Short mmCIF file of C-alpha atoms in Angstrom, two decimals:
data_model
loop_
_atom_site.label_atom_id
_atom_site.label_comp_id
_atom_site.label_asym_id
_atom_site.label_seq_id
_atom_site.Cartn_x
_atom_site.Cartn_y
_atom_site.Cartn_z
CA UNK A 1 -18.99 -62.48 50.01
CA UNK A 2 -19.77 -59.16 51.64
CA UNK A 3 -23.28 -58.09 50.51
CA UNK A 4 -22.38 -54.40 50.93
CA UNK A 5 -19.62 -54.62 48.35
CA UNK A 6 -20.90 -54.23 44.86
CA UNK A 7 -19.17 -54.41 41.55
CA UNK A 8 -18.60 -51.05 39.94
CA UNK A 9 -21.24 -50.12 37.44
CA UNK A 10 -20.05 -49.59 33.86
CA UNK A 11 -22.02 -46.34 33.79
CA UNK A 12 -20.44 -44.90 36.92
CA UNK A 13 -18.33 -41.78 36.68
CA UNK A 14 -15.23 -43.56 37.98
CA UNK A 15 -15.16 -45.96 35.04
CA UNK A 16 -16.13 -43.40 32.40
CA UNK A 17 -13.19 -42.33 30.21
CA UNK A 18 -12.45 -38.63 30.09
CA UNK A 19 -14.23 -36.76 27.34
CA UNK A 20 -11.94 -35.73 24.49
CA UNK A 21 -13.80 -32.41 24.20
CA UNK A 22 -12.64 -31.18 27.57
CA UNK A 23 -9.04 -32.32 28.03
CA UNK A 24 -7.50 -31.76 31.45
CA UNK A 25 -5.31 -28.67 31.67
CA UNK A 26 -1.61 -29.32 31.31
CA UNK A 27 0.54 -27.18 33.56
CA UNK A 28 4.05 -26.35 32.46
CA UNK A 29 6.75 -27.55 34.87
CA UNK A 30 9.09 -24.73 33.84
CA UNK A 31 9.32 -21.57 31.77
CA UNK A 32 8.34 -22.15 28.15
CA UNK A 33 8.01 -18.60 26.82
CA UNK A 34 4.64 -18.86 25.12
CA UNK A 35 3.94 -15.16 25.65
CA UNK A 36 6.90 -14.37 23.41
CA UNK A 37 4.92 -15.66 20.42
CA UNK A 38 2.81 -12.51 20.38
CA UNK A 39 5.91 -10.33 20.34
CA UNK A 40 7.39 -12.37 17.49
CA UNK A 41 4.20 -12.10 15.43
CA UNK A 42 4.05 -8.36 16.08
CA UNK A 43 7.68 -7.81 15.08
CA UNK A 44 7.22 -9.83 11.89
CA UNK A 45 4.01 -7.98 10.99
CA UNK A 46 5.62 -4.59 11.62
CA UNK A 47 8.60 -5.54 9.45
CA UNK A 48 6.51 -6.80 6.53
CA UNK A 49 3.78 -4.18 6.83
CA UNK A 50 0.16 -4.52 5.85
CA UNK A 51 -1.70 -4.38 2.55
CA UNK A 52 -5.14 -2.87 2.20
CA UNK A 53 -6.99 -2.53 -1.11
CA UNK A 54 -10.19 -0.52 -1.35
CA UNK A 55 -12.44 0.32 -4.26
CA UNK A 56 -14.66 3.39 -4.48
CA UNK A 57 -17.75 3.19 -6.67
CA UNK A 58 -20.21 5.94 -7.47
CA UNK A 59 -21.26 8.51 -9.99
CA UNK A 60 -19.06 11.47 -10.85
CA UNK A 61 -19.30 14.49 -8.59
CA UNK A 62 -20.08 12.61 -5.36
CA UNK A 63 -16.71 13.42 -3.78
CA UNK A 64 -15.05 9.99 -3.96
CA UNK A 65 -11.51 11.33 -4.36
CA UNK A 66 -12.00 13.95 -1.68
CA UNK A 67 -13.41 11.36 0.69
CA UNK A 68 -10.40 9.08 0.24
CA UNK A 69 -8.04 11.98 0.92
CA UNK A 70 -10.03 12.91 4.02
CA UNK A 71 -10.14 9.34 5.30
CA UNK A 72 -6.36 8.92 5.24
CA UNK A 73 -5.51 12.59 5.86
CA UNK A 74 -3.20 12.75 2.85
CA UNK A 75 -3.28 13.47 -0.88
CA UNK A 76 -4.07 9.94 -1.91
CA UNK A 77 -5.98 10.82 -5.06
CA UNK A 78 -6.19 13.89 -7.24
CA UNK A 79 -9.73 14.65 -8.24
CA UNK A 80 -10.23 15.34 -11.92
CA UNK A 81 -13.18 17.66 -12.38
CA UNK A 82 -14.61 17.79 -15.90
CA UNK A 83 -13.91 21.10 -17.57
CA UNK A 84 -15.30 22.78 -20.62
CA UNK A 85 -14.10 21.28 -23.86
CA UNK A 86 -13.04 17.98 -22.23
CA UNK A 87 -15.24 15.05 -23.26
CA UNK A 88 -16.64 12.89 -20.50
CA UNK A 89 -15.94 9.19 -20.25
CA UNK A 90 -18.21 7.11 -22.46
CA UNK A 91 -17.22 3.80 -20.91
CA UNK A 92 -16.27 2.74 -17.42
CA UNK A 93 -12.52 2.71 -16.78
CA UNK A 94 -10.74 1.38 -13.70
CA UNK A 95 -7.86 3.38 -12.28
CA UNK A 96 -5.64 2.20 -9.42
CA UNK A 97 -3.09 4.10 -7.38
CA UNK A 98 -0.79 2.70 -4.68
CA UNK A 99 0.73 4.59 -1.77
CA UNK A 100 2.78 3.58 1.25
CA UNK A 101 1.65 5.22 4.49
CA UNK A 102 3.66 5.10 7.70
CA UNK A 103 2.30 6.13 11.07
CA UNK A 104 4.07 5.44 14.40
CA UNK A 105 6.12 2.64 12.89
CA UNK A 106 3.17 0.95 11.17
CA UNK A 107 3.66 0.59 7.43
CA UNK A 108 0.58 0.28 5.23
CA UNK A 109 0.58 -0.33 1.51
CA UNK A 110 -2.70 1.19 0.38
CA UNK A 111 -4.18 0.69 -3.08
CA UNK A 112 -7.21 2.73 -4.11
CA UNK A 113 -9.17 1.74 -7.21
CA UNK A 114 -11.52 4.32 -8.68
CA UNK A 115 -14.31 3.62 -11.16
CA UNK A 116 -14.86 6.81 -13.19
CA UNK A 117 -17.78 6.64 -15.55
CA UNK A 118 -19.96 4.36 -13.43
CA UNK A 119 -23.63 5.25 -13.79
CA UNK A 120 -22.95 8.44 -15.77
CA UNK A 121 -24.51 7.30 -19.02
CA UNK A 122 -28.12 7.28 -20.14
CA UNK A 123 -28.04 3.53 -20.72
CA UNK A 124 -26.32 1.90 -17.74
CA UNK A 125 -27.21 -1.66 -18.69
CA UNK A 126 -24.54 -4.02 -17.28
CA UNK A 127 -22.21 -1.14 -16.46
CA UNK A 128 -21.04 -3.17 -13.46
CA UNK A 129 -19.49 -5.95 -15.56
CA UNK A 130 -15.98 -4.37 -15.71
CA UNK A 131 -15.99 -3.90 -11.92
CA UNK A 132 -17.06 -7.47 -11.16
CA UNK A 133 -14.63 -8.79 -13.75
CA UNK A 134 -11.77 -6.86 -12.14
CA UNK A 135 -12.58 -8.24 -8.68
CA UNK A 136 -12.76 -11.82 -9.99
CA UNK A 137 -9.47 -11.37 -11.83
CA UNK A 138 -7.65 -10.31 -8.65
CA UNK A 139 -9.01 -13.32 -6.75
CA UNK A 140 -7.96 -15.64 -9.57
CA UNK A 141 -4.48 -14.13 -9.74
CA UNK A 142 -3.93 -14.57 -5.99
CA UNK A 143 -5.26 -18.14 -6.07
CA UNK A 144 -2.96 -19.14 -8.94
CA UNK A 145 0.05 -17.90 -6.98
CA UNK A 146 -1.06 -19.59 -3.78
CA UNK A 147 -1.56 -23.09 -5.25
CA UNK A 148 1.93 -23.23 -6.75
CA UNK A 149 4.34 -25.69 -5.13
CA UNK A 150 7.26 -23.28 -5.35
CA UNK A 151 5.39 -20.08 -4.65
CA UNK A 152 6.75 -16.75 -3.59
CA UNK A 153 7.56 -16.13 0.04
CA UNK A 154 5.28 -13.11 0.03
CA UNK A 155 2.44 -13.21 -2.48
CA UNK A 156 1.39 -9.73 -3.64
CA UNK A 157 -2.18 -9.26 -2.48
CA UNK A 158 -4.18 -7.33 -5.08
CA UNK A 159 -7.59 -8.59 -3.95
CA UNK A 160 -10.20 -5.94 -3.18
CA UNK A 161 -10.72 -6.04 0.58
CA UNK A 162 -13.43 -3.43 0.81
CA UNK A 163 -15.70 -1.57 -1.61
CA UNK A 164 -17.10 1.82 -0.58
CA UNK A 165 -20.31 2.45 -2.49
CA UNK A 166 -21.40 6.09 -2.70
CA UNK A 167 -25.16 6.62 -2.70
CA UNK A 168 -26.35 9.96 -4.15
CA UNK A 169 -28.03 12.15 -1.50
CA UNK A 170 -31.45 12.13 -3.14
CA UNK A 171 -33.29 11.62 0.14
CA UNK A 172 -35.70 9.08 -1.40
CA UNK A 173 -34.46 5.48 -1.65
CA UNK A 174 -32.00 3.30 -3.53
CA UNK A 175 -32.18 3.53 -7.30
CA UNK A 176 -32.74 0.41 -9.43
CA UNK A 177 -29.11 0.75 -10.57
CA UNK A 178 -27.92 0.66 -6.95
CA UNK A 179 -30.01 -2.39 -6.12
CA UNK A 180 -28.98 -4.37 -9.20
CA UNK A 181 -25.29 -3.67 -8.65
CA UNK A 182 -25.25 -4.19 -4.87
CA UNK A 183 -26.98 -7.56 -5.20
CA UNK A 184 -24.09 -8.77 -7.35
CA UNK A 185 -21.34 -6.94 -5.51
CA UNK A 186 -22.15 -8.13 -1.97
CA UNK A 187 -21.53 -11.76 -3.00
CA UNK A 188 -17.90 -11.02 -3.90
CA UNK A 189 -16.52 -8.34 -1.60
CA UNK A 190 -17.21 -6.49 1.64
CA UNK A 191 -19.50 -3.57 0.77
CA UNK A 192 -19.76 -0.40 2.86
CA UNK A 193 -22.52 1.92 1.56
CA UNK A 194 -22.18 5.61 2.40
CA UNK A 195 -24.38 8.64 1.79
CA UNK A 196 -22.25 11.02 -0.25
CA UNK A 197 -22.26 14.75 0.45
CA UNK A 198 -24.37 14.28 3.55
CA UNK A 199 -24.12 18.00 4.33
CA UNK A 200 -26.68 18.63 1.58
CA UNK A 201 -29.34 16.96 3.77
CA UNK A 202 -30.78 18.10 7.05
CA UNK A 203 -30.49 15.87 10.10
CA UNK A 204 -34.11 14.75 9.76
CA UNK A 205 -33.75 14.09 6.03
CA UNK A 206 -30.54 12.15 6.60
CA UNK A 207 -32.05 9.87 9.24
CA UNK A 208 -35.16 9.22 7.12
CA UNK A 209 -32.95 8.48 4.11
CA UNK A 210 -30.86 6.05 6.16
CA UNK A 211 -33.96 4.15 7.29
CA UNK A 212 -35.25 3.88 3.72
CA UNK A 213 -31.92 2.51 2.54
CA UNK A 214 -31.82 -0.03 5.37
CA UNK A 215 -35.29 -1.18 4.40
CA UNK A 216 -34.24 -1.56 0.76
CA UNK A 217 -31.19 -3.59 1.79
CA UNK A 218 -33.34 -5.99 3.83
CA UNK A 219 -36.04 -6.24 1.16
CA UNK A 220 -33.60 -7.14 -1.62
CA UNK A 221 -31.39 -9.40 0.57
CA UNK A 222 -28.29 -7.25 0.23
CA UNK A 223 -25.77 -8.12 2.94
CA UNK A 224 -23.29 -5.36 3.61
CA UNK A 225 -20.40 -5.27 6.03
CA UNK A 226 -20.39 -6.50 8.78
CA UNK A 227 -22.21 -9.67 7.77
CA UNK A 228 -23.91 -12.02 10.21
CA UNK A 229 -21.11 -14.55 9.85
CA UNK A 230 -18.78 -12.19 11.75
CA UNK A 231 -20.91 -12.47 14.91
CA UNK A 232 -18.70 -15.12 16.50
CA UNK A 233 -19.34 -14.20 20.13
CA UNK A 234 -21.48 -11.86 22.19
CA UNK A 235 -18.97 -9.01 22.07
CA UNK A 236 -18.68 -9.12 18.29
CA UNK A 237 -22.45 -9.34 17.97
CA UNK A 238 -23.01 -6.25 20.10
CA UNK A 239 -20.37 -4.25 18.24
CA UNK A 240 -21.60 -5.30 14.81
CA UNK A 241 -25.19 -4.52 15.76
CA UNK A 242 -24.21 -0.95 16.59
CA UNK A 243 -22.43 -0.64 13.27
CA UNK A 244 -25.41 -1.99 11.33
CA UNK A 245 -27.66 0.61 12.94
CA UNK A 246 -25.52 3.40 11.45
CA UNK A 247 -25.28 1.95 7.94
CA UNK A 248 -25.18 3.62 5.50
CA UNK A 249 -22.69 6.05 6.98
CA UNK A 250 -23.16 9.74 6.25
CA UNK A 251 -19.84 11.19 5.05
CA UNK A 252 -18.49 14.65 4.31
CA UNK A 253 -15.14 15.03 2.56
CA UNK A 254 -12.86 18.06 2.63
CA UNK A 255 -9.38 18.87 1.34
CA UNK A 256 -8.76 22.29 2.91
CA UNK A 257 -8.11 23.52 6.41
CA UNK A 258 -9.82 26.57 7.88
CA UNK A 259 -9.15 28.63 10.99
CA UNK A 260 -12.01 28.27 13.47
CA UNK A 261 -11.79 29.69 17.00
CA UNK A 262 -8.03 29.82 16.87
CA UNK A 263 -7.47 26.28 15.58
CA UNK A 264 -7.13 24.77 12.11
CA UNK A 265 -9.81 22.28 11.20
CA UNK A 266 -10.27 20.19 8.08
CA UNK A 267 -13.66 20.94 6.63
CA UNK A 268 -15.82 22.63 4.05
CA UNK A 269 -16.55 26.32 4.33
CA UNK A 270 -20.04 27.62 3.62
CA UNK A 271 -21.76 30.95 4.05
CA UNK A 272 -23.10 30.01 7.45
CA UNK A 273 -20.05 28.25 8.87
CA UNK A 274 -17.48 25.47 8.51
CA UNK A 275 -18.39 21.79 8.38
CA UNK A 276 -15.62 19.90 10.15
CA UNK A 277 -14.98 16.69 8.23
CA UNK A 278 -13.79 14.36 11.06
CA UNK A 279 -16.85 15.07 13.21
CA UNK A 280 -19.25 14.90 10.24
CA UNK A 281 -18.68 11.19 9.56
CA UNK A 282 -21.44 9.42 11.46
#
């Protein structure tokens, strides 16, 4: 027996089976057409369109309807200003309106749900119950359709995908009503807080107000969009970190165009100038 020849060790790399976590790449011997899958998914999505449901929550007079119209550059919602002789809402009522928007071949079915009467009363105890009940009802309705054996080919999606919460521009901090409601709301839906009518604050006041709100959100464990669970990789984490630094967003809504330096801009006209709405959303 040759002393230089040794039996292979059971721990050697040659006898170790390949790890199932890193399978060897399999090269196609001919044309398969995998890249056509993306085109097929795109064609199907363009044909069916998309559904997006948002809810706007805030006190009356904060410009919720105007902001929705500005965001989608169309008359999505008609604002109803209270006039003399018309009684105000004594209870919270939910109102939904659906529109179909098409832009460059992309079809979007947009549903906007407004919550008039929220926080307008002297006693606002549990005024958020109708809102939370509505959100739960839409989830339950979608789930009941999805678990059926013979379900529809396309289930109507009425779930609230995003809730835009309008914070009054007080310049101080979040109110107890805001904290109590946001703590319950963030567990059920993606919440995007915004500072309403941000043009009523100076730049310094706006930045100080934003920092106070961010501190309140951290103190009371209120997770707003984008949540930490969306940080799947380094690119998403960097992008989401930049978004979190700007939350709550300062918004300015407008529904009229004005002529400024020879061009029409959408904005609000004041005595000292015109506030252009697209450039005022920070």
